């Protein structure tokens, strides 16, 4: 037996003090209560007979004291929290509670699958054997234990209460890995999965063998609610502005109907699809979806000044099994007017491309052209972007700049060599400047090779020799960006390619600090990289993220990008000191979760190792290892006996 | 009625009860009118009783001349004289009468005494109330007529339980201070360490007609006491340490019962009326019981 509470020395001290106090109270108790009687003579006649029993009565009083001391010793021992040694039969249980989006599916009684799973887990916790140890793990996209391994039923129930169902998928494999780590080196490890079994086959096949994994299916009530009508979902929702008319935009919505068992059974479902912009309805359509069908709807030429868009899908009669994926969120890309100074001796290719970009009812680019001889840095400082075509000023302008074929010492990046007929071998495809741009088989007669600084980006290189580069510099407390094209476009076939206007548009967008549409659209259950509005102005530190429910969380910022593991759908706002707030949207868009599949049996592994997971066993309520409840129970029993004997006048 | 009388429970409701008892008493003794108590002494009555020899100084009007004519003897005619009955209510106000709730046995004894006094007054008897405890303590002179009841009530309300019960000394003083014989009602718990026998015999020897109402409280008759106690005699202050158990209490109750039965046997064997009055029984019920027994207030 070991003590988990107070040590022996303190216990003995407590007992000594308590025993002294008790004995003193008993001695005080010997002082008799005085009582008046009307006729003492009668009492004396009686008392003469009882003298013989006085000794026995004194002993009875000491018996009472002994009982009190015994109670005291048991109480003091309980403070020491004595525990029996662990038995070899004790299990180490990791309770994986599926907190994925599909667990939000609700039945007719208003209880969700998650509620049912937690209830089952509570039942298991209440029936753990005395020598079982357990821990609760929330199984979402970022599985985490809700506490430490414990034998304490109340603590485990608190861990269960702390689990929150999320709007994202569950990472089963990571959860199992975590469970293995938690139970490593402990006796009889066992993992119990409380879930609807809504995992894809590939995940289930990848479940490692040799893990004692048990599956607790949801009760029959949940099965009934799954069998009702299946689930409708918005599986994609995107909005983009037109390049030529940035006031207009188009919206793409993809809908899906999942049958009752995830299949294509069942009747067609009449639905309503509503598009809202800043809470106002923009469009409402009546549609019909067949189970298993995916339906895409494109809304071209939409207009409006709002930023937040919502798509809502409704059954025309009845509710949906999983309301979470019936609403999707999207943000309109921000638009800004740009002023461009073109410094060129004349370049028809370039001017033609700029003309195409700035054409339209609402030109976002105002272009002003000057000859290199008339270039004035002060004038350039009044523009957002300066485009140098085959001209390199001695000092970089106080604005963002696009250099075409920079030369000489004025080049922002030193030119280390010149290569003839270079081949583009490496392209930074993920960079916004090269979005949708293909440089394959580009013919260039001659190109300059730049020497990059530590934070400069090589957009295109020939055998690691950059000929297209992007850089950011601090200048006068502001960030100045520049894109350098190391060749004369007129001596290449780039102007003849679709890539040229795209490259030009992307470069202008990037220089203006505009983020791409995709950069601010996220799906739940992933770690989001959220670019700040002015990345170079806040390279590292912390920012505040306003959640859809209005709460705020601090998020770390590294190199102008904030990191956050998002698990809720809706609109977010990233706020950072000295920066424009950045809006972003998050959606589920996960067909596995939207299927809301409900399995009553879960088979994992593949091939010969495929096995059906057994259900967990309830513990046999054995003697718990913590002895204090029994000691207190014994105390109560003794107190009752003492009280009873006192009332019967045996121990007085 | 003054405030003290109300304190002991002599209020309007109590007076109504007394009137009720009086009415009931009249029914019980229907046909008997006032002054029916007779004494055999020459008096102004109308019913012939006896003769006696003439002695010088006797009233010549009562000489029986026809007997003198026949027998040549001077005999005096005696008549049954109609005289008032004297009722003496002796109320025990010793310390032991404190036992019980709300004034204890003393209150109960006072109520019984008041009821008996009222009925007596209503019958035009002469009622005198005396309190004792540490000897004869106070005395209310004999009075007649219902109007005097308030004085008696005030007297009873003013009683305080204190002192020792010494029946022999008390009753001895009583008989020597009381020339007119009559009915004596002793209302007491009779807890006299010196014994009750001498006192009661004293009454008998001096031609009083004693009756005993022993007031007993359930708490002293069958105590429910437990544990270590130091018991003190209320009257003498004597101490005794004791550890009480249920068995001991049962033994005490048995002895108490035997004591009361001993008193009852003593009274019965000597022609005295005896009634045990449990304070749990309403006093009016007790008074009616007294009437039915017939020993009192004839």
Coordinates of C-alpha atoms in Angstrom, one line a residue, chain B residues 1-6 8 10-16 18-19 114 117-118 121 129 140 143-158:
Chain B
X1 CA -59.0 39.1 38.9
X2 CA -55.5 40.5 39.1
X3 CA -52.6 39.8 36.8
X4 CA -50.9 37.1 39.0
X5 CA -54.1 35.1 38.9
X6 CA -54.1 35.1 35.2
X8 CA -51.2 30.8 36.8
X10 CA -57.0 31.6 36.4
X11 CA -58.6 33.5 33.5
X12 CA -62.1 33.8 32.1
X13 CA -61.9 30.3 30.7
X14 CA -60.9 28.9 34.0
X15 CA -63.8 30.7 35.7
X16 CA -66.2 29.2 33.1
X18 CA -65.4 26.4 37.6
X19 CA -69.0 27.4 36.9
X114 CA -59.6 26.6 43.2
X117 CA -63.1 26.1 46.8
X118 CA -65.5 27.4 44.2
X121 CA -68.3 28.5 48.3
X129 CA -57.1 27.8 52.0
X140 CA -56.6 32.5 53.8
X143 CA -65.1 32.7 53.8
X144 CA -68.5 31.9 52.3
X145 CA -70.2 32.8 49.1
X146 CA -69.1 32.7 45.5
X147 CA -68.0 36.3 45.6
X148 CA -65.0 35.3 47.6
X149 CA -63.5 33.1 45.0
X150 CA -61.4 35.9 43.6
X151 CA -59.6 36.3 46.8
X152 CA -58.9 32.6 46.8
X153 CA -57.6 32.8 43.3
X154 CA -55.3 35.6 44.0
X155 CA -54.0 33.7 47.0
X156 CA -53.3 30.6 45.0
X157 CA -51.8 32.6 42.2
X158 CA -49.4 34.2 44.7

